[in-house]
Amino acid sequence: MVDEPDVIVVGAGLAGLVATHELVKAGRKVLVVEQENRANLGGQAFWSLGGLLFVDSPEQRRLGIKDSYELALHDWLSSAGFDRDDEDHWARQWAEAYVRFAAGEKRRYLHDLGLRVTPMVGWAERGGGAADGHGNSVPRFHLTWGTGPEVVRVFAEPVLDGERRGLVSFAFRHQVDELLVEDGAAVGVRGTVLEASDLDRGKASSRTATGEFELRAKAVVVTSGGIGHNHDLVRRNWPVERLGPCPETMIPGVPAHVDGRMIGITEDAGGRIVNRDRMWHYTEGLHNWDPIWPDHAIRIIPGPSSMWFDATGKRLAPPNFPGFDTNASLKAILSTGYDYSWFVLDQTIIEKEFMLSGSEQNPDLTGKDLKRVLRERGGKGASAPVEAFKRHGVDFVVADTLGELVDGMNKLSRGPRLDPATIEEQIVARDLQVGNRYAKDFQVMAVANARRYLGDRVSRVAKPHRILDPAHGPLIAVRLNVLTRKTLGGVQTTLDSQVVRGDGTPFPGLYAAGEVAGFGGGGVHGYNALEGTFLGGCIFSGRAAGLALARALP
């Protein structure tokens, strides 16, 4: 290990790598303490799709998208809904600073490290239909060429170079149980050495102890992630009054080591935890037919055309369309007393509009294989991973007739039996709105608006058609489960990522970045995320911690 490190970084995920990278640039010595093995370098970010929010980017301008800092900040603040003067004090400032970063330095910062994005800009979280409400007014979701592994690579490589130069060392399989505090300042960590592991990335590892450790430094940066796989903590913090009853069935969209332990440990040391009830879980979760970690779940990233039904067979009311307003749709689903819902679509829609989250579910993009991208996403049929889920996934039903489809849905139901006639009546009503330039169906209108954007028309949104038209078959139904993912609250921090103590003052020597800090300030997103903002939040807050410590340390 590095002799007398300047800084201990707890967690080798993206935020930890970014903080370490900035410290190495400044010539500081860093010890990275991580409970998993070296194969997990980069943490949860490795498995991501690599989406990044940029504002007024060259990619947007080439596609005719007019964006600005002012519009993006209005969208962010309208979506965040900050309403807690004390707990949101730093979060508001982080929001303004982050949007300014996304509109300016962020793209150049990443470009200089070697990161590139695809030319098409996605339109995520299109919102609830109000100019002063949640959602992106324009497409801002930039997909990394190489997905999550590439985002990890551009920071891991300089950190590993720092390791070769003696500036960085790693203490893998070291689980932190306590932050050391002396004279009111953080001076190190104490914990348990776990038995060695040679498991592949993402696999659930042993927690068998083989020893203890105590490590000291001039400062500590906590970058340990959120609570997504710890369903006990999710249930404990679930906002029943705001979202409805906590789902009985939840499937995790993150590896088992995303356990939230360091949030409580930081609080025990005197750090302030805020906005515990704010979290970001997805409604379109699928059980993975080929899992990597225990209960490994995948999310559909849908286009806007699938019809969405609750567990009772009633079509969700506007603006609860696929890809529009995650929390509003989650609340609508849970208000039925059940914790799942259904997409009903056809082969034409699945081919154009279904994308799966996860770097491993997008091997063409992850492998930076342009020929494969053009073949799979521009040719006939859905992508190979989507087709594999359609064939093998336990949540999928495929049928030639609506009667057969509903019969298959009833076999998968965790609630009431669906009535084929009721489902048919709603689909026919929707289908009657298709085929002319005008419609009163809000979803049909939303699809038409989406297709005004070149990126959606070319690659994301199917041409409007009647779902019951056999020419577009077969029919497909997908049971959608609640997938746990992001922690929006956490350790409160200043704009330098310095932890705030219970009395509101900065905690000497203690910093936090990434998801453990609510991606900055204890909750930079407020109640809602605009998407493409989680990796960016790890980068921005990790960078802030590294830069601040590089300046402050003697």
Coordinates of C-alpha atoms in Angstrom, one line a residue:
M1 CA 0.0 0.0 0.0
V2 CA 0.9 3.7 -0.4
D3 CA 2.9 4.8 2.6
E4 CA 1.1 7.6 4.5
P5 CA -1.6 8.4 1.9
D6 CA -2.9 11.9 1.7
V7 CA -6.4 10.7 1.1
I8 CA -8.4 7.5 1.6
V9 CA -11.2 6.9 -0.9
V10 CA -13.9 4.5 0.2
G11 CA -15.3 2.8 -2.9
A12 CA -13.8 2.0 -6.3
G13 CA -16.8 3.0 -8.3
L14 CA -17.0 5.8 -10.8
A15 CA -17.1 8.7 -8.3
G16 CA -14.2 7.2 -6.4
L17 CA -12.2 6.8 -9.6
V18 CA -12.9 10.4 -10.6
A19 CA -11.9 11.8 -7.2
T20 CA -8.7 9.7 -7.3
H21 CA -7.9 10.8 -10.9
E22 CA -8.1 14.5 -9.9
L23 CA -5.9 13.8 -6.8
V24 CA -3.3 11.9 -8.9
K25 CA -3.2 14.8 -11.4
A26 CA -2.3 17.0 -8.4
G27 CA 0.4 14.6 -7.3
R28 CA -1.4 13.4 -4.2
K29 CA -1.1 9.9 -2.8
V30 CA -4.4 8.0 -2.6
L31 CA -5.4 4.7 -1.0
V32 CA -8.7 3.3 -2.4
V33 CA -10.5 1.0 0.0
E34 CA -13.0 -1.4 -1.7
Q35 CA -15.0 -4.3 -0.2
E36 CA -15.2 -6.1 -3.6
N37 CA -12.2 -7.5 -5.6
R38 CA -10.3 -5.8 -8.4
A39 CA -12.6 -7.3 -11.1
N40 CA -15.3 -4.8 -9.8
L41 CA -13.2 -1.7 -10.5
G42 CA -15.7 1.0 -11.7
G43 CA -18.6 -0.5 -9.7
Q44 CA -22.1 -0.1 -10.9
A45 CA -21.2 2.3 -13.7
F46 CA -19.7 -0.5 -15.6
W47 CA -23.1 -2.1 -16.1
S48 CA -24.8 1.1 -17.2
L49 CA -25.9 2.2 -20.7
G50 CA -23.5 5.1 -20.4
G51 CA -26.1 7.9 -20.8
L52 CA -24.9 11.4 -20.2
L53 CA -26.9 14.7 -20.1
F54 CA -25.3 17.5 -22.1
V55 CA -26.9 20.9 -22.8
D56 CA -26.6 22.7 -26.1
S57 CA -24.1 20.1 -27.4
P58 CA -22.8 19.8 -31.0
E59 CA -24.8 16.6 -31.3
Q60 CA -28.0 18.4 -30.4
R61 CA -27.3 21.3 -32.7
R62 CA -26.6 19.0 -35.7
L63 CA -30.1 17.5 -35.1
G64 CA -31.8 20.8 -35.0
I65 CA -32.3 20.8 -31.2
K66 CA -32.3 24.2 -29.6
D67 CA -31.2 23.9 -26.0
S68 CA -29.8 26.3 -23.5
Y69 CA -28.6 26.6 -19.9
E70 CA -31.7 28.6 -19.0
L71 CA -34.1 26.0 -20.5
A72 CA -32.2 23.1 -18.9
L73 CA -32.1 24.7 -15.5
H74 CA -35.8 25.5 -15.7
D75 CA -36.5 21.8 -16.5
W76 CA -34.2 20.6 -13.7
L77 CA -35.8 22.9 -11.0
S78 CA -39.3 22.1 -12.2
S79 CA -38.6 18.4 -12.1
A80 CA -36.7 18.5 -8.8
G81 CA -39.5 20.3 -6.9
F82 CA -37.2 21.4 -4.1
D83 CA -39.4 22.2 -1.1
R84 CA -37.2 21.7 2.0
D85 CA -35.4 24.8 2.9
D86 CA -32.9 23.0 5.1
E87 CA -32.4 19.6 3.5
D88 CA -32.4 21.2 0.0
H89 CA -30.1 24.1 0.8
W90 CA -27.0 22.6 -0.8
A91 CA -29.0 20.5 -3.4
R92 CA -30.3 23.6 -5.1
Q93 CA -26.8 25.0 -5.4
W94 CA -25.6 21.7 -6.8
A95 CA -28.4 21.7 -9.3
E96 CA -27.4 25.1 -10.7
A97 CA -23.7 24.2 -10.7
Y98 CA -24.3 20.8 -12.4
V99 CA -26.5 22.2 -15.2
R100 CA -23.9 24.9 -15.8
F101 CA -21.2 22.1 -16.0
A102 CA -23.5 20.1 -18.4
A103 CA -23.9 23.2 -20.6
G104 CA -20.2 24.0 -20.6
E105 CA -17.1 22.2 -19.4
K106 CA -18.5 18.7 -19.0
R107 CA -18.3 17.6 -22.6
R108 CA -14.8 19.0 -23.1
Y109 CA -13.6 17.5 -19.9
L110 CA -14.8 14.0 -21.0
H111 CA -13.7 14.5 -24.6
D112 CA -10.1 15.3 -23.5
L113 CA -10.1 12.0 -21.6
G114 CA -11.0 10.1 -24.8
L115 CA -14.7 9.6 -24.3
R116 CA -17.0 9.9 -27.3
V117 CA -20.8 9.9 -27.8
T118 CA -23.0 8.6 -30.5
P119 CA -24.5 11.1 -33.0
M120 CA -28.2 10.4 -32.0
V121 CA -29.5 12.2 -28.9
G122 CA -32.2 10.4 -26.9
W123 CA -35.3 12.0 -25.4
A124 CA -35.7 10.5 -22.0
E125 CA -38.2 11.5 -19.3
R126 CA -40.4 13.5 -21.7
G127 CA -42.4 14.7 -18.7
G128 CA -45.9 15.2 -17.4
G129 CA -47.2 17.6 -20.1
A130 CA -46.8 20.9 -18.3
A131 CA -44.3 23.6 -19.2
D132 CA -43.6 24.2 -15.5
G133 CA -43.6 20.5 -14.6
H134 CA -41.3 17.5 -14.7
G135 CA -39.5 16.5 -17.8
N136 CA -37.0 17.3 -20.6
S137 CA -38.3 19.9 -23.0
V138 CA -35.9 18.7 -25.6
P139 CA -33.7 15.5 -26.2
R140 CA -30.6 15.6 -24.0
F141 CA -29.6 12.0 -23.5
H142 CA -26.2 11.4 -25.1
L143 CA -25.2 7.7 -25.3
T144 CA -21.6 6.9 -24.8
W145 CA -19.8 5.1 -27.6
G146 CA -18.7 2.1 -25.6
T147 CA -21.5 2.5 -22.9
G148 CA -20.7 2.1 -19.2
P149 CA -17.3 0.3 -19.6
E150 CA -16.0 3.2 -21.7
V151 CA -17.1 5.7 -19.0
V152 CA -15.2 3.6 -16.5
R153 CA -12.2 3.2 -18.7
V154 CA -11.4 6.8 -19.3
F155 CA -11.0 7.3 -15.5
A156 CA -9.6 3.9 -14.6
E157 CA -6.7 4.1 -17.0
P158 CA -5.1 7.2 -15.5
V159 CA -5.8 5.9 -12.0
L160 CA -4.1 2.6 -12.8
D161 CA -1.2 4.6 -14.3
G162 CA -1.0 6.4 -10.9
E163 CA -0.8 3.0 -9.3
R164 CA 2.2 2.0 -11.4
R165 CA 3.8 5.3 -10.5
G166 CA 3.3 4.7 -6.8
L167 CA 0.7 7.4 -6.2
V168 CA -2.3 5.0 -5.9
S169 CA -2.8 1.8 -4.1
F170 CA -5.9 -0.4 -3.6
A171 CA -7.1 -2.3 -0.5
F172 CA -9.5 -4.7 -2.1
R173 CA -11.8 -6.9 0.0
H174 CA -11.5 -4.3 2.8
Q175 CA -15.0 -3.5 4.2
V176 CA -15.2 -0.3 6.1
D177 CA -17.2 -0.5 9.4
E178 CA -16.2 2.8 11.0
L179 CA -14.9 6.3 10.1
L180 CA -12.1 7.4 12.5
V181 CA -12.7 10.8 13.9
E182 CA -10.3 12.7 16.2
D183 CA -10.7 16.2 17.5
G184 CA -13.7 16.6 15.2
A185 CA -11.9 15.6 12.0
A186 CA -12.0 12.5 9.9
V187 CA -8.6 10.8 10.0
G188 CA -9.1 7.3 8.6
V189 CA -11.2 4.2 8.5
R190 CA -11.5 0.9 10.4
G191 CA -13.0 -2.3 9.3
T192 CA -13.0 -6.0 8.3
V193 CA -10.8 -7.8 5.9
L194 CA -12.9 -10.2 3.9
E195 CA -11.7 -13.5 2.5
A196 CA -10.1 -13.3 -0.9
S197 CA -12.4 -13.6 -4.0
D198 CA -11.7 -14.4 -7.6
L199 CA -15.3 -14.1 -8.7
D200 CA -16.2 -12.3 -11.9
R201 CA -17.4 -8.7 -11.9
G202 CA -20.9 -8.3 -10.4
K203 CA -21.1 -11.7 -8.7
A204 CA -22.2 -11.7 -5.0
S205 CA -19.1 -12.3 -2.9
S206 CA -18.5 -13.8 0.5
R207 CA -18.7 -11.7 3.7
T208 CA -16.5 -14.1 5.7
A209 CA -14.0 -12.1 7.8
T210 CA -10.3 -13.0 7.9
G211 CA -9.0 -10.1 9.9
E212 CA -9.3 -6.4 10.8
F213 CA -7.7 -3.2 9.6
E214 CA -7.2 0.4 10.5
L215 CA -5.9 2.9 8.0
R216 CA -5.2 6.6 8.3
A217 CA -4.9 9.7 6.1
K218 CA -5.3 13.4 6.1
A219 CA -8.8 13.1 4.6
V220 CA -11.4 10.5 3.7
V221 CA -13.8 10.6 0.6
V222 CA -16.8 8.3 0.8
T223 CA -17.9 7.1 -2.6
S224 CA -19.7 3.9 -1.8
G225 CA -23.0 4.1 -3.7
G226 CA -26.6 3.8 -2.7
I227 CA -29.1 1.3 -1.3
G228 CA -30.6 -0.2 -4.5
H229 CA -30.0 -3.9 -3.6
N230 CA -30.8 -3.4 0.0
H231 CA -34.6 -3.9 -0.1
D232 CA -34.9 -3.6 3.7
L233 CA -33.6 -0.1 3.5
V234 CA -35.7 0.7 0.4
R235 CA -38.8 -0.4 2.3
R236 CA -37.8 1.5 5.5
N237 CA -37.4 4.7 3.5
W238 CA -40.3 4.2 1.0
P239 CA -42.4 7.4 0.7
V240 CA -45.9 5.9 1.1
E241 CA -47.8 9.2 1.2
R242 CA -46.1 10.3 -2.1
L243 CA -45.9 7.1 -4.1
G244 CA -48.3 4.8 -2.5
P245 CA -47.7 1.4 -0.8
C246 CA -44.2 -0.1 -1.1
P247 CA -44.3 -2.9 -3.7
E248 CA -44.4 -6.4 -2.3
T249 CA -42.4 -7.6 -5.3
M250 CA -39.3 -5.7 -6.2
I251 CA -36.4 -6.8 -8.4
P252 CA -32.9 -5.3 -8.1
G253 CA -31.3 -3.5 -11.0
V254 CA -27.9 -3.2 -9.3
P255 CA -25.4 -5.8 -7.9
A256 CA -25.6 -7.2 -4.4
H257 CA -22.7 -5.0 -3.1
V258 CA -24.9 -1.8 -3.6
D259 CA -26.0 -2.1 0.0
G260 CA -26.0 1.4 1.4
R261 CA -23.8 0.5 4.5
M262 CA -21.7 3.6 4.3
I263 CA -24.7 6.0 4.6
G264 CA -25.4 4.8 8.1
I265 CA -21.6 4.6 9.0
T266 CA -21.2 8.2 7.8
E267 CA -24.2 9.3 9.9
D268 CA -22.7 7.5 13.0
A269 CA -19.5 9.5 12.5
G270 CA -21.5 12.7 12.6
G271 CA -22.3 13.3 9.0
R272 CA -25.8 14.6 8.1
I273 CA -28.2 12.4 6.0
V274 CA -31.0 14.1 4.2
N275 CA -33.9 13.3 1.9
R276 CA -33.9 9.6 2.7
D277 CA -37.4 9.2 1.2
R278 CA -36.3 10.3 -2.3
M279 CA -35.4 7.5 -4.6
W280 CA -35.6 6.5 -8.2
H281 CA -37.0 3.2 -9.2
Y282 CA -38.2 2.0 -12.6
T283 CA -41.6 0.6 -13.5
E284 CA -40.4 -1.4 -16.5
G285 CA -38.3 -4.1 -14.8
L286 CA -37.8 -7.6 -16.2
H287 CA -36.5 -10.7 -14.6
N288 CA -33.3 -11.5 -16.3
W289 CA -33.3 -14.9 -18.1
D290 CA -29.5 -15.0 -18.0
P291 CA -28.5 -13.2 -14.7
I292 CA -25.1 -12.1 -13.6
W293 CA -25.8 -11.3 -10.0
P294 CA -28.5 -12.6 -7.6
D295 CA -32.0 -11.6 -8.8
H296 CA -30.4 -9.6 -11.6
A297 CA -33.0 -7.5 -13.2
I298 CA -33.1 -5.5 -16.5
R299 CA -35.1 -2.4 -17.4
I300 CA -36.8 -1.8 -20.7
I301 CA -36.0 1.7 -22.1
P302 CA -39.1 2.1 -24.1
G303 CA -40.3 4.2 -26.9
P304 CA -43.7 5.9 -26.5
S305 CA -46.0 3.7 -28.5
S306 CA -46.8 0.6 -26.3
M307 CA -50.2 0.7 -24.6
W308 CA -49.8 0.6 -20.9
F309 CA -52.3 -1.2 -18.7
D310 CA -52.4 -1.6 -14.9
A311 CA -52.8 -5.0 -13.2
T312 CA -56.6 -4.7 -13.4
G313 CA -56.6 -4.2 -17.2
K314 CA -57.3 -0.5 -17.2
R315 CA -55.2 1.7 -19.5
L316 CA -53.0 4.1 -17.5
A317 CA -54.3 7.7 -17.8
P318 CA -52.3 10.5 -19.5
P319 CA -49.5 11.4 -19.1
N320 CA -48.5 7.9 -18.0
F321 CA -47.0 6.9 -21.3
P322 CA -43.8 4.8 -21.7
G323 CA -40.7 7.0 -21.1
F324 CA -42.6 10.1 -19.9
D325 CA -42.9 10.4 -16.1
T326 CA -41.4 7.6 -14.0
N327 CA -42.6 8.6 -10.6
A328 CA -46.1 9.6 -11.8
S329 CA -46.5 6.2 -13.5
L330 CA -45.1 4.4 -10.5
K331 CA -47.7 6.1 -8.3
A332 CA -50.5 5.2 -10.7
I333 CA -49.5 1.6 -10.8
L334 CA -49.3 1.2 -7.0
S335 CA -52.6 3.0 -6.5
T336 CA -54.4 -0.1 -7.8
G337 CA -53.1 -2.1 -4.9
Y338 CA -50.9 -4.2 -7.1
D339 CA -47.2 -3.8 -7.9
Y340 CA -47.0 -4.6 -11.6
S341 CA -48.4 -3.5 -14.9
W342 CA -48.4 -4.5 -18.6
F343 CA -47.2 -3.2 -21.9
V344 CA -49.2 -4.4 -24.9
L345 CA -47.6 -3.9 -28.3
D346 CA -46.7 -5.7 -31.5
Q347 CA -43.6 -6.8 -33.4
T348 CA -43.3 -3.6 -35.3
I349 CA -43.1 -1.6 -32.0
I350 CA -40.7 -3.9 -30.3
E351 CA -38.3 -3.8 -33.2
K352 CA -38.2 0.0 -33.3
E353 CA -38.8 1.0 -29.7
F354 CA -37.4 -1.6 -27.2
M355 CA -33.9 -1.0 -25.8
L356 CA -32.6 -2.8 -22.7
S357 CA -30.6 -1.1 -20.0
G358 CA -27.2 -2.4 -19.3
S359 CA -23.9 -2.5 -21.1
E360 CA -24.1 -6.3 -21.4
Q361 CA -27.5 -6.0 -23.2
N362 CA -26.0 -3.8 -25.9
P363 CA -22.9 -5.6 -27.1
D364 CA -22.8 -3.6 -30.4
L365 CA -22.6 -0.3 -28.6
T366 CA -20.4 -1.6 -25.8
G367 CA -18.0 -3.2 -28.3
K368 CA -18.0 0.0 -30.5
D369 CA -18.9 -2.2 -33.4
L370 CA -20.4 0.2 -36.0
K371 CA -21.2 -2.6 -38.5
R372 CA -23.1 -4.5 -35.9
V373 CA -25.0 -1.4 -34.8
L374 CA -26.1 -0.7 -38.3
R375 CA -27.1 -4.4 -38.9
E376 CA -29.0 -4.9 -35.6
R377 CA -30.6 -1.5 -35.2
G378 CA -31.1 -0.5 -38.8
G379 CA -32.2 -3.9 -40.3
K380 CA -35.2 -6.1 -39.9
G381 CA -36.1 -7.4 -36.5
A382 CA -35.4 -6.4 -33.0
S383 CA -31.9 -6.4 -31.6
A384 CA -30.5 -9.8 -30.6
P385 CA -30.8 -9.2 -26.8
V386 CA -34.3 -7.9 -27.1
E387 CA -35.3 -11.0 -29.2
A388 CA -33.6 -13.2 -26.6
F389 CA -35.8 -11.7 -23.9
K390 CA -38.9 -12.1 -26.0
R391 CA -38.1 -15.8 -26.5
H392 CA -36.8 -16.7 -23.0
G393 CA -38.0 -14.0 -20.6
V394 CA -40.6 -15.1 -18.1
D395 CA -42.3 -11.7 -18.3
F396 CA -43.1 -12.0 -22.1
V397 CA -46.2 -13.3 -23.8
V398 CA -46.3 -13.6 -27.6
A399 CA -49.5 -14.6 -29.5
D400 CA -51.2 -14.3 -32.8
T401 CA -54.6 -13.4 -31.4
L402 CA -55.7 -11.1 -28.6
G403 CA -57.5 -13.9 -26.9
E404 CA -54.4 -16.0 -26.7
L405 CA -52.4 -13.0 -25.6
V406 CA -54.7 -12.2 -22.7
D407 CA -54.8 -15.9 -21.7
G408 CA -51.0 -15.8 -21.5
M409 CA -51.1 -12.6 -19.4
N410 CA -53.5 -14.2 -17.0
K411 CA -51.1 -17.1 -16.5
L412 CA -48.4 -14.6 -15.4
S413 CA -50.7 -12.4 -13.3
R414 CA -50.0 -11.8 -9.6
G415 CA -53.4 -10.2 -9.3
P416 CA -56.9 -10.2 -10.9
R417 CA -57.7 -12.0 -14.1
L418 CA -57.9 -9.8 -17.1
D419 CA -61.0 -9.7 -19.3
P420 CA -60.2 -10.1 -23.0
A421 CA -63.2 -8.0 -24.1
T422 CA -62.2 -5.1 -21.8
I423 CA -58.6 -5.1 -23.2
E424 CA -59.9 -5.4 -26.8
E425 CA -62.3 -2.4 -26.3
Q426 CA -59.4 -0.2 -25.2
I427 CA -57.1 -1.2 -28.0
V428 CA -59.8 -0.8 -30.6
A429 CA -60.5 2.7 -29.3
R430 CA -56.9 3.6 -29.6
D431 CA -56.6 2.0 -33.0
L432 CA -59.4 4.1 -34.3
Q433 CA -57.4 7.2 -33.6
V434 CA -54.6 6.1 -35.9
G435 CA -54.6 6.6 -39.7
N436 CA -55.3 10.3 -40.1
R437 CA -53.5 13.5 -39.2
Y438 CA -55.7 14.3 -36.2
A439 CA -56.5 12.5 -33.0
K440 CA -57.9 13.1 -29.5
D441 CA -55.9 10.3 -27.9
F442 CA -53.1 12.0 -26.0
Q443 CA -50.7 9.1 -26.5
V444 CA -51.2 9.1 -30.3
M445 CA -50.6 12.9 -30.2
A446 CA -47.4 12.3 -28.1
V447 CA -46.1 9.8 -30.7
A448 CA -46.8 12.2 -33.5
N449 CA -44.9 14.9 -31.6
A450 CA -42.0 12.5 -31.0
R451 CA -41.7 11.7 -34.7
R452 CA -41.2 15.4 -35.5
Y453 CA -37.8 14.9 -34.1
L454 CA -35.4 13.3 -36.6
G455 CA -33.7 11.1 -34.0
D456 CA -36.9 9.5 -32.8
R457 CA -38.3 9.1 -36.3
V458 CA -35.2 7.4 -37.6
S459 CA -34.3 5.1 -34.7
R460 CA -36.7 5.2 -31.7
V461 CA -40.4 5.7 -32.6
A462 CA -42.4 3.3 -34.8
K463 CA -44.7 4.8 -37.5
P464 CA -48.2 4.9 -36.1
H465 CA -50.3 1.9 -37.0
R466 CA -53.1 -0.2 -35.6
I467 CA -51.8 -2.6 -33.0
L468 CA -54.5 -5.2 -33.9
D469 CA -53.5 -5.1 -37.6
P470 CA -52.1 -8.7 -38.3
A471 CA -49.5 -7.2 -40.7
H472 CA -47.7 -5.8 -37.6
G473 CA -48.0 -9.0 -35.5
P474 CA -47.5 -11.0 -33.6
L475 CA -49.0 -9.4 -30.5
I476 CA -46.7 -9.0 -27.4
A477 CA -47.5 -8.4 -23.8
V478 CA -44.8 -7.7 -21.2
R479 CA -45.3 -7.9 -17.4
L480 CA -43.5 -5.0 -15.9
N481 CA -42.1 -5.2 -12.4
V482 CA -40.7 -2.5 -10.1
L483 CA -37.0 -2.4 -10.4
T484 CA -34.9 -0.8 -7.6
R485 CA -32.1 1.4 -8.8
K486 CA -31.1 4.8 -7.5
T487 CA -30.8 6.6 -4.2
L488 CA -31.7 10.3 -4.7
G489 CA -31.0 11.4 -1.1
G490 CA -28.0 10.8 1.1
V491 CA -25.0 12.5 2.7
Q492 CA -25.4 16.3 2.6
T493 CA -22.3 18.0 1.1
T494 CA -21.1 21.5 0.3
L495 CA -20.2 22.4 -3.3
D496 CA -16.7 21.1 -2.6
S497 CA -18.3 17.7 -1.7
Q498 CA -17.3 18.2 1.9
V499 CA -19.7 16.4 4.3
V500 CA -22.0 18.6 6.3
R501 CA -22.3 17.8 10.1
G502 CA -25.6 17.6 12.0
D503 CA -25.2 21.3 13.1
G504 CA -24.9 22.4 9.4
T505 CA -21.1 23.1 9.5
P506 CA -18.5 21.4 7.2
F507 CA -17.0 18.2 8.6
P508 CA -13.2 18.6 8.6
G509 CA -11.4 15.9 6.6
L510 CA -14.6 14.2 5.4
Y511 CA -16.0 14.3 1.9
A512 CA -18.6 12.3 0.0
A513 CA -19.4 11.9 -3.7
G514 CA -21.6 10.0 -6.1
E515 CA -24.8 8.2 -5.1
V516 CA -24.0 8.1 -1.4
A517 CA -24.3 11.9 -1.5
G518 CA -27.4 11.9 -3.6
F519 CA -25.1 12.6 -6.5
G520 CA -24.2 15.9 -4.8
G521 CA -25.5 18.0 -1.9
G522 CA -27.6 15.2 -0.5
G523 CA -30.0 15.2 -3.4
V524 CA -29.2 17.2 -6.5
H525 CA -32.2 15.7 -8.4
G526 CA -34.8 16.5 -5.8
Y527 CA -37.8 14.3 -6.4
N528 CA -37.3 13.4 -10.1
A529 CA -34.4 12.7 -12.4
L530 CA -34.1 13.9 -16.0
E531 CA -32.0 10.8 -16.9
G532 CA -28.4 10.8 -18.2
T533 CA -27.7 12.5 -14.9
F534 CA -26.5 9.7 -12.6
L535 CA -23.1 9.0 -14.2
G536 CA -22.8 12.7 -14.7
G537 CA -23.5 13.3 -11.0
C538 CA -20.8 10.8 -10.0
I539 CA -18.3 12.5 -12.3
F540 CA -19.2 16.1 -11.2
S541 CA -19.2 15.3 -7.5
G542 CA -16.2 13.1 -7.6
R543 CA -14.3 15.8 -9.5
A544 CA -15.4 18.4 -7.0
A545 CA -14.0 16.3 -4.1
G546 CA -10.7 15.6 -5.8
L547 CA -10.2 19.3 -6.9
A548 CA -11.1 20.6 -3.4
L549 CA -8.7 18.2 -1.6
A550 CA -6.0 18.9 -4.1
R551 CA -6.3 22.6 -3.2
A552 CA -6.7 22.2 0.5
L553 CA -4.2 19.6 1.5
P554 CA -0.7 20.9 2.5

